[in-house]
Amino acid sequence: MCESLSLKIPASTANLGVGFDSIGMALNKFLYLNVQINNSDRWSFKHIGPNVEGLPIDETHYIYQIAQQVANRYEVTLPPLDIEMRSEIPLARGLGSSASALVGALYIANYFGDIELSKYELLQLATEFEGHPDNVAPTIYGGLVLGYYDPQTKVTDVSYIDPPRADMIITIPSNELSTTLSRNALPETFSHKDAVRNSAISNTMISALIQHNYELAGKMMEQDGFHEPYRQHLIPEFQTIKRIAKRYHSYATVISGAGPTVLTMIAPERSGELVRELKREFIHCRSELVTINVTGVESEVLYQRH
Ligand code: HSE
């Protein structure tokens, strides 16, 4: 019998405007990993389809690096593995592709190292690697998750709210935007006055989302002062998408994660018309409707004869 671990890991959109590094939502676009023990003495990676071309096929792979760090921490030895990787999540576009790969590596180490990490522990580890929970938390749990990582204690606390009952459109530019570059565009410091203002906007946005008041939530999302003012020049399409979306009475248009993908939240009656208009207007981008993922990572162990 040959045993394989199959993982279906969702993408995520971080920040939602005002929740920089703390709010994220899982999306129904997936990284698929199929993992089995091989008979050699090393790991190998096989990449199928778009979004994974050019990734290393040997032990320089990010998933190998992370999985080994986890194995070392828990003092277990992982067997040599063959990993087949397929992905619907474009790389370096602000849809959490590296967080999904990171979470995949943790699940692989957990399973093949027989560590028995709980979901809570997986989240703690993932956030420690990533530095903030906004992509990894929804990727692990699904839905809309808010969280805070305390770098001193290395503890991550999370809280969940109902995902919005609104439609989501993502417009994905053809170019990549490095997260490092996008984070380097941010200011080092923030005045007390600005912090108070932005935390008020963020608090109001969350309260409005809890009450499913999307008009108010959207109004707040679009007033972010934590990251969008400093990053929007890196995404030339952003302001035009926002303007067009407003013609369709969208609730909000924000930068997804570190960009360059742009996320629009809109009423279901109007989403179809808008996404088609965005497709016509931005032929070099991919505009699509995307649904919110509520399951988080799905894993399955399969057995087959050799
Ligand atoms: N919150 C992060 C950012 C997400 O906006 O940079 C990408 O890591």
mmCIF file of C-alpha atoms and ligand atoms in Angstrom:
data_model
loop_
_atom_site.group_PDB
_atom_site.id
_atom_site.type_symbol
_atom_site.label_atom_id
_atom_site.label_comp_id
_atom_site.label_asym_id
_atom_site.label_seq_id
_atom_site.Cartn_x
_atom_site.Cartn_y
_atom_site.Cartn_z
ATOM 1 C CA MET A 1 0.000 0.000 0.000
ATOM 2 C CA CYS A 2 1.181 3.496 -0.798
ATOM 3 C CA GLU A 3 -0.004 6.339 1.398
ATOM 4 C CA SER A 4 -0.396 9.918 0.220
ATOM 5 C CA LEU A 5 -1.440 13.134 1.906
ATOM 6 C CA SER A 6 -3.611 15.410 -0.168
ATOM 7 C CA LEU A 7 -3.973 19.048 0.886
ATOM 8 C CA LYS A 8 -6.318 21.716 -0.471
ATOM 9 C CA ILE A 9 -5.173 25.066 0.896
ATOM 10 C CA PRO A 10 -7.149 28.282 0.275
ATOM 11 C CA ALA A 11 -5.850 31.650 -0.856
ATOM 12 C CA SER A 12 -6.519 34.718 1.269
ATOM 13 C CA THR A 13 -6.988 38.438 1.001
ATOM 14 C CA ALA A 14 -5.399 40.440 3.794
ATOM 15 C CA ASN A 15 -6.027 43.868 5.310
ATOM 16 C CA LEU A 16 -9.538 44.621 3.938
ATOM 17 C CA GLY A 17 -8.425 48.242 3.818
ATOM 18 C CA VAL A 18 -8.061 49.184 7.448
ATOM 19 C CA GLY A 19 -6.948 45.899 9.014
ATOM 20 C CA PHE A 20 -3.285 46.082 8.074
ATOM 21 C CA ASP A 21 -1.489 42.893 9.188
ATOM 22 C CA SER A 22 -4.449 41.828 11.333
ATOM 23 C CA ILE A 23 -7.560 41.072 9.223
ATOM 24 C CA GLY A 24 -7.876 38.497 6.473
ATOM 25 C CA MET A 25 -10.425 36.439 4.635
ATOM 26 C CA ALA A 26 -10.015 33.034 2.965
ATOM 27 C CA LEU A 27 -10.925 32.722 -0.715
ATOM 28 C CA ASN A 28 -12.000 29.768 -2.821
ATOM 29 C CA LYS A 29 -8.844 29.588 -4.905
ATOM 30 C CA PHE A 30 -6.506 26.826 -3.896
ATOM 31 C CA LEU A 31 -3.014 25.443 -3.666
ATOM 32 C CA TYR A 32 -3.191 21.650 -4.079
ATOM 33 C CA LEU A 33 -0.428 19.480 -2.674
ATOM 34 C CA ASN A 34 -0.130 15.752 -3.108
ATOM 35 C CA VAL A 35 2.573 14.273 -0.937
ATOM 36 C CA GLN A 36 3.986 10.777 -0.653
ATOM 37 C CA ILE A 37 7.060 9.045 0.719
ATOM 38 C CA ASN A 38 9.650 8.164 -1.913
ATOM 39 C CA ASN A 39 12.369 5.514 -1.967
ATOM 40 C CA SER A 40 15.304 7.862 -2.481
ATOM 41 C CA ASP A 41 17.237 9.868 0.083
ATOM 42 C CA ARG A 42 15.911 13.300 -0.875
ATOM 43 C CA TRP A 43 12.794 15.330 -1.507
ATOM 44 C CA SER A 44 11.554 16.184 -4.963
ATOM 45 C CA PHE A 45 8.921 18.597 -6.257
ATOM 46 C CA LYS A 46 6.805 18.354 -9.379
ATOM 47 C CA HIS A 47 4.868 21.417 -10.524
ATOM 48 C CA ILE A 48 1.806 21.143 -12.699
ATOM 49 C CA GLY A 49 0.142 24.030 -14.542
ATOM 50 C CA PRO A 50 0.317 27.808 -14.166
ATOM 51 C CA ASN A 51 1.364 29.752 -11.042
ATOM 52 C CA VAL A 52 4.035 27.226 -10.059
ATOM 53 C CA GLU A 53 6.326 27.333 -13.108
ATOM 54 C CA GLY A 54 9.959 27.947 -12.321
ATOM 55 C CA LEU A 55 9.769 26.946 -8.652
ATOM 56 C CA PRO A 56 12.686 24.785 -7.497
ATOM 57 C CA ILE A 57 12.266 21.026 -7.817
ATOM 58 C CA ASP A 58 14.815 20.139 -5.147
ATOM 59 C CA GLU A 59 15.466 20.779 -1.483
ATOM 60 C CA THR A 60 15.905 24.504 -1.998
ATOM 61 C CA HIS A 61 12.099 24.617 -2.211
ATOM 62 C CA TYR A 62 10.385 26.875 0.371
ATOM 63 C CA ILE A 63 8.096 24.049 1.502
ATOM 64 C CA TYR A 64 11.092 21.802 2.231
ATOM 65 C CA GLN A 65 12.864 24.582 4.150
ATOM 66 C CA ILE A 66 9.881 25.304 6.382
ATOM 67 C CA ALA A 67 8.949 21.643 6.912
ATOM 68 C CA GLN A 68 12.517 20.861 8.041
ATOM 69 C CA GLN A 69 12.537 23.797 10.472
ATOM 70 C CA VAL A 70 9.341 22.461 12.043
ATOM 71 C CA ALA A 71 10.782 18.928 12.167
ATOM 72 C CA ASN A 72 13.932 20.238 13.875
ATOM 73 C CA ARG A 73 11.934 22.163 16.405
ATOM 74 C CA TYR A 74 9.939 19.079 17.370
ATOM 75 C CA GLU A 75 12.966 16.791 17.061
ATOM 76 C CA VAL A 76 11.465 14.473 14.484
ATOM 77 C CA THR A 77 12.877 13.189 11.197
ATOM 78 C CA LEU A 78 10.818 13.533 8.065
ATOM 79 C CA PRO A 79 11.020 10.818 5.408
ATOM 80 C CA PRO A 80 12.053 11.771 1.851
ATOM 81 C CA LEU A 81 8.940 13.010 0.087
ATOM 82 C CA ASP A 82 7.650 13.515 -3.438
ATOM 83 C CA ILE A 83 5.444 16.592 -3.594
ATOM 84 C CA GLU A 84 3.187 17.379 -6.510
ATOM 85 C CA MET A 85 2.060 20.982 -6.528
ATOM 86 C CA ARG A 86 -0.750 22.621 -8.499
ATOM 87 C CA SER A 87 -2.035 26.129 -7.798
ATOM 88 C CA GLU A 88 -4.853 28.492 -8.669
ATOM 89 C CA ILE A 89 -3.196 31.240 -6.618
ATOM 90 C CA PRO A 90 -0.958 33.532 -8.650
ATOM 91 C CA LEU A 91 2.402 34.297 -7.060
ATOM 92 C CA ALA A 92 3.298 37.700 -5.603
ATOM 93 C CA ARG A 93 -0.119 39.222 -6.338
ATOM 94 C CA GLY A 94 -1.453 39.859 -2.813
ATOM 95 C CA LEU A 95 -3.511 36.665 -2.558
ATOM 96 C CA GLY A 96 -1.479 34.926 0.119
ATOM 97 C CA SER A 97 0.320 32.390 -2.100
ATOM 98 C CA SER A 98 3.341 32.188 0.199
ATOM 99 C CA ALA A 99 1.145 31.905 3.300
ATOM 100 C CA SER A 100 -0.660 28.981 1.632
ATOM 101 C CA ALA A 101 2.680 27.314 0.864
ATOM 102 C CA LEU A 102 3.842 27.934 4.438
ATOM 103 C CA VAL A 103 0.683 26.393 5.868
ATOM 104 C CA GLY A 104 1.113 23.435 3.483
ATOM 105 C CA ALA A 105 4.651 22.889 4.781
ATOM 106 C CA LEU A 106 3.400 22.877 8.380
ATOM 107 C CA TYR A 107 0.713 20.305 7.588
ATOM 108 C CA ILE A 108 3.276 18.122 5.796
ATOM 109 C CA ALA A 109 5.714 18.246 8.733
ATOM 110 C CA ASN A 110 2.896 17.589 11.163
ATOM 111 C CA TYR A 111 1.624 14.558 9.284
ATOM 112 C CA PHE A 112 4.853 12.897 8.147
ATOM 113 C CA GLY A 113 6.645 13.740 11.396
ATOM 114 C CA ASP A 114 3.672 12.407 13.367
ATOM 115 C CA ILE A 115 3.888 15.492 15.608
ATOM 116 C CA GLU A 116 0.164 15.903 16.418
ATOM 117 C CA LEU A 117 0.050 19.687 16.313
ATOM 118 C CA SER A 118 -3.386 21.126 17.036
ATOM 119 C CA LYS A 119 -4.855 23.782 14.733
ATOM 120 C CA TYR A 120 -4.117 26.343 17.438
ATOM 121 C CA GLU A 121 -0.463 25.294 17.458
ATOM 122 C CA LEU A 122 -0.323 25.312 13.662
ATOM 123 C CA LEU A 123 -1.581 28.889 13.750
ATOM 124 C CA GLN A 124 1.001 29.888 16.385
ATOM 125 C CA LEU A 125 3.803 28.417 14.298
ATOM 126 C CA ALA A 126 2.541 29.855 11.020
ATOM 127 C CA THR A 127 2.286 33.336 12.489
ATOM 128 C CA GLU A 128 5.721 33.115 14.026
ATOM 129 C CA PHE A 129 7.163 32.327 10.581
ATOM 130 C CA GLU A 130 5.082 34.941 8.782
ATOM 131 C CA GLY A 131 5.206 37.712 11.416
ATOM 132 C CA HIS A 132 1.480 38.499 11.181
ATOM 133 C CA PRO A 133 -1.667 36.362 11.138
ATOM 134 C CA ASP A 134 -3.769 38.065 8.435
ATOM 135 C CA ASN A 135 -3.087 35.501 5.688
ATOM 136 C CA VAL A 136 -2.226 32.351 7.622
ATOM 137 C CA ALA A 137 -5.164 32.498 10.074
ATOM 138 C CA PRO A 138 -7.943 32.503 7.432
ATOM 139 C CA THR A 139 -5.953 30.006 5.360
ATOM 140 C CA ILE A 140 -5.930 27.579 8.284
ATOM 141 C CA TYR A 141 -9.414 28.252 9.649
ATOM 142 C CA GLY A 142 -11.375 29.637 6.700
ATOM 143 C CA GLY A 143 -13.719 32.635 6.867
ATOM 144 C CA LEU A 144 -12.928 36.108 8.118
ATOM 145 C CA VAL A 145 -10.371 36.158 10.900
ATOM 146 C CA LEU A 146 -8.904 38.980 12.957
ATOM 147 C CA GLY A 147 -5.744 38.430 14.904
ATOM 148 C CA TYR A 148 -2.866 39.898 16.826
ATOM 149 C CA TYR A 149 0.629 38.433 17.036
ATOM 150 C CA ASP A 150 2.594 39.572 20.057
ATOM 151 C CA PRO A 151 6.241 39.392 19.010
ATOM 152 C CA GLN A 152 7.371 39.434 22.647
ATOM 153 C CA THR A 153 5.386 36.419 23.821
ATOM 154 C CA LYS A 154 5.108 34.941 20.307
ATOM 155 C CA VAL A 155 1.435 34.269 21.011
ATOM 156 C CA THR A 156 -1.269 34.884 18.395
ATOM 157 C CA ASP A 157 -4.819 35.545 19.499
ATOM 158 C CA VAL A 158 -7.587 35.381 16.917
ATOM 159 C CA SER A 159 -11.253 36.190 16.704
ATOM 160 C CA TYR A 160 -13.774 35.405 13.966
ATOM 161 C CA ILE A 161 -16.715 37.256 12.522
ATOM 162 C CA ASP A 162 -19.305 36.201 9.973
ATOM 163 C CA PRO A 163 -17.936 36.632 6.452
ATOM 164 C CA PRO A 164 -19.784 39.372 4.547
ATOM 165 C CA ARG A 165 -22.836 38.280 2.572
ATOM 166 C CA ALA A 166 -21.652 40.329 -0.354
ATOM 167 C CA ASP A 167 -19.914 39.453 -3.594
ATOM 168 C CA MET A 168 -16.172 39.818 -4.041
ATOM 169 C CA ILE A 169 -14.361 40.694 -7.251
ATOM 170 C CA ILE A 170 -10.611 40.469 -7.592
ATOM 171 C CA THR A 171 -8.725 42.237 -10.355
ATOM 172 C CA ILE A 172 -5.300 40.646 -10.682
ATOM 173 C CA PRO A 173 -2.700 42.638 -12.654
ATOM 174 C CA SER A 174 -0.344 40.662 -14.865
ATOM 175 C CA ASN A 175 2.719 41.947 -13.044
ATOM 176 C CA GLU A 176 4.040 40.661 -9.743
ATOM 177 C CA LEU A 177 4.655 43.036 -6.837
ATOM 178 C CA SER A 178 7.163 41.927 -4.247
ATOM 179 C CA THR A 179 5.815 42.052 -0.713
ATOM 180 C CA THR A 180 9.180 43.387 0.487
ATOM 181 C CA LEU A 181 9.016 46.273 -1.976
ATOM 182 C CA SER A 182 5.417 46.976 -1.020
ATOM 183 C CA ARG A 183 6.227 46.881 2.707
ATOM 184 C CA ASN A 184 9.261 49.109 2.180
ATOM 185 C CA ALA A 185 6.920 51.780 0.833
ATOM 186 C CA LEU A 186 5.329 52.121 4.279
ATOM 187 C CA PRO A 187 6.419 54.719 6.837
ATOM 188 C CA GLU A 188 8.549 53.621 9.796
ATOM 189 C CA THR A 189 6.576 55.656 12.289
ATOM 190 C CA PHE A 190 3.056 56.960 12.717
ATOM 191 C CA SER A 191 1.925 59.894 14.860
ATOM 192 C CA HIS A 192 -0.348 59.298 17.850
ATOM 193 C CA LYS A 193 -3.041 61.378 16.127
ATOM 194 C CA ASP A 194 -2.893 59.197 12.997
ATOM 195 C CA ALA A 195 -2.935 56.007 15.071
ATOM 196 C CA VAL A 196 -6.052 57.181 16.928
ATOM 197 C CA ARG A 197 -7.773 58.147 13.684
ATOM 198 C CA ASN A 198 -7.014 54.873 11.946
ATOM 199 C CA SER A 199 -7.893 52.704 14.891
ATOM 200 C CA ALA A 200 -11.276 54.525 15.114
ATOM 201 C CA ILE A 201 -11.870 53.824 11.407
ATOM 202 C CA SER A 202 -10.857 50.196 11.851
ATOM 203 C CA ASN A 203 -13.034 49.675 14.942
ATOM 204 C CA THR A 204 -16.039 51.187 13.177
ATOM 205 C CA MET A 205 -15.441 49.020 10.117
ATOM 206 C CA ILE A 206 -15.412 45.820 12.183
ATOM 207 C CA SER A 207 -18.513 46.770 14.104
ATOM 208 C CA ALA A 208 -20.299 47.565 10.825
ATOM 209 C CA LEU A 209 -19.237 44.215 9.325
ATOM 210 C CA ILE A 210 -20.542 42.372 12.393
ATOM 211 C CA GLN A 211 -23.869 44.114 11.865
ATOM 212 C CA HIS A 212 -23.736 43.327 8.121
ATOM 213 C CA ASN A 213 -23.919 47.034 7.412
ATOM 214 C CA TYR A 214 -21.813 46.882 4.254
ATOM 215 C CA GLU A 215 -22.389 50.520 3.241
ATOM 216 C CA LEU A 216 -20.758 51.708 6.446
ATOM 217 C CA ALA A 217 -18.115 48.957 6.503
ATOM 218 C CA GLY A 218 -17.159 49.858 2.927
ATOM 219 C CA LYS A 219 -17.017 53.572 3.698
ATOM 220 C CA MET A 220 -14.532 52.810 6.484
ATOM 221 C CA MET A 221 -12.526 50.309 4.409
ATOM 222 C CA GLU A 222 -11.889 53.012 1.841
ATOM 223 C CA GLN A 223 -10.506 55.415 4.435
ATOM 224 C CA ASP A 224 -7.509 53.327 5.349
ATOM 225 C CA GLY A 225 -4.467 55.332 6.368
ATOM 226 C CA PHE A 226 -2.217 52.441 7.401
ATOM 227 C CA HIS A 227 -1.027 51.281 4.006
ATOM 228 C CA GLU A 228 -3.027 52.277 0.916
ATOM 229 C CA PRO A 229 -1.901 55.911 0.710
ATOM 230 C CA TYR A 230 1.722 54.704 0.599
ATOM 231 C CA ARG A 231 1.223 51.807 -1.794
ATOM 232 C CA GLN A 232 -1.297 52.938 -4.347
ATOM 233 C CA HIS A 233 1.334 54.472 -6.634
ATOM 234 C CA LEU A 234 2.685 50.925 -7.093
ATOM 235 C CA ILE A 235 -0.661 49.817 -8.572
ATOM 236 C CA PRO A 236 -1.528 52.086 -11.527
ATOM 237 C CA GLU A 237 -4.948 50.429 -12.031
ATOM 238 C CA PHE A 238 -6.115 50.991 -8.463
ATOM 239 C CA GLN A 239 -7.801 54.405 -8.646
ATOM 240 C CA THR A 240 -9.502 53.666 -11.976
ATOM 241 C CA ILE A 241 -10.906 50.356 -10.701
ATOM 242 C CA LYS A 242 -12.181 52.188 -7.632
ATOM 243 C CA ARG A 243 -13.841 54.854 -9.782
ATOM 244 C CA ILE A 244 -15.519 52.322 -12.096
ATOM 245 C CA ALA A 245 -16.641 50.192 -9.135
ATOM 246 C CA LYS A 246 -18.270 53.242 -7.555
ATOM 247 C CA ARG A 247 -20.433 53.654 -10.684
ATOM 248 C CA TYR A 248 -21.862 50.227 -9.786
ATOM 249 C CA HIS A 249 -22.417 51.314 -6.165
ATOM 250 C CA SER A 250 -19.706 49.009 -4.852
ATOM 251 C CA TYR A 251 -19.316 48.986 -1.096
ATOM 252 C CA ALA A 252 -15.518 49.225 -1.207
ATOM 253 C CA THR A 253 -12.482 48.765 -3.385
ATOM 254 C CA VAL A 254 -9.197 48.093 -1.588
ATOM 255 C CA ILE A 255 -5.733 46.695 -2.224
ATOM 256 C CA SER A 256 -5.639 42.957 -1.515
ATOM 257 C CA GLY A 257 -2.772 42.277 0.895
ATOM 258 C CA ALA A 258 0.416 43.902 -0.311
ATOM 259 C CA GLY A 259 -1.056 44.164 -3.838
ATOM 260 C CA PRO A 260 -1.140 44.429 -6.769
ATOM 261 C CA THR A 261 -4.522 42.605 -6.768
ATOM 262 C CA VAL A 262 -7.477 44.892 -6.119
ATOM 263 C CA LEU A 263 -10.494 43.612 -4.169
ATOM 264 C CA THR A 264 -13.996 45.009 -4.623
ATOM 265 C CA MET A 265 -16.899 44.223 -2.278
ATOM 266 C CA ILE A 266 -20.270 44.724 -3.954
ATOM 267 C CA ALA A 267 -23.938 43.741 -3.695
ATOM 268 C CA PRO A 268 -24.747 40.440 -5.486
ATOM 269 C CA GLU A 269 -27.242 42.177 -7.833
ATOM 270 C CA ARG A 270 -24.464 44.289 -9.353
ATOM 271 C CA SER A 271 -21.352 42.126 -9.258
ATOM 272 C CA GLY A 272 -21.837 40.441 -12.651
ATOM 273 C CA GLU A 273 -22.119 43.707 -14.552
ATOM 274 C CA LEU A 274 -19.108 45.184 -12.793
ATOM 275 C CA VAL A 275 -16.817 42.212 -13.285
ATOM 276 C CA ARG A 276 -17.622 42.164 -17.015
ATOM 277 C CA GLU A 277 -16.917 45.891 -17.278
ATOM 278 C CA LEU A 278 -13.593 45.440 -15.452
ATOM 279 C CA LYS A 279 -12.693 42.611 -17.831
ATOM 280 C CA ARG A 280 -13.384 44.891 -20.812
ATOM 281 C CA GLU A 281 -11.536 47.843 -19.302
ATOM 282 C CA PHE A 282 -8.428 46.061 -17.984
ATOM 283 C CA ILE A 283 -7.509 43.531 -20.617
ATOM 284 C CA HIS A 284 -4.019 43.062 -19.166
ATOM 285 C CA CYS A 285 -5.536 42.073 -15.784
ATOM 286 C CA ARG A 286 -7.694 39.140 -14.784
ATOM 287 C CA SER A 287 -10.966 40.240 -13.180
ATOM 288 C CA GLU A 288 -13.042 37.514 -11.603
ATOM 289 C CA LEU A 289 -15.734 36.815 -9.051
ATOM 290 C CA VAL A 290 -14.410 34.901 -6.097
ATOM 291 C CA THR A 291 -16.289 33.364 -3.189
ATOM 292 C CA ILE A 292 -15.270 33.315 0.455
ATOM 293 C CA ASN A 293 -13.830 30.062 1.701
ATOM 294 C CA VAL A 294 -15.229 28.890 5.027
ATOM 295 C CA THR A 295 -13.508 25.539 5.486
ATOM 296 C CA GLY A 296 -9.836 26.462 5.704
ATOM 297 C CA VAL A 297 -7.285 23.752 4.839
ATOM 298 C CA GLU A 298 -8.780 20.414 3.862
ATOM 299 C CA SER A 299 -6.601 17.360 4.196
ATOM 300 C CA GLU A 300 -7.166 13.778 3.223
ATOM 301 C CA VAL A 301 -5.056 10.649 3.453
ATOM 302 C CA LEU A 302 -5.385 8.300 0.489
ATOM 303 C CA TYR A 303 -4.144 4.729 0.119
ATOM 304 C CA GLN A 304 -3.474 2.994 -3.158
ATOM 305 C CA ARG A 305 -1.761 -0.160 -4.352
ATOM 306 C CA HIS A 306 1.743 0.301 -5.812
HETATM 307 N N1 HSE B 1 -0.599 42.536 5.638
HETATM 308 C C1 HSE B 1 0.453 42.185 4.738
HETATM 309 C C2 HSE B 1 0.815 43.410 3.930
HETATM 310 C C3 HSE B 1 -0.013 41.086 3.831
HETATM 311 O O1 HSE B 1 -0.097 44.147 3.549
HETATM 312 O O2 HSE B 1 1.995 43.641 3.688
HETATM 313 C C4 HSE B 1 1.089 40.546 2.957
HETATM 314 O O3 HSE B 1 2.055 39.894 3.715
#
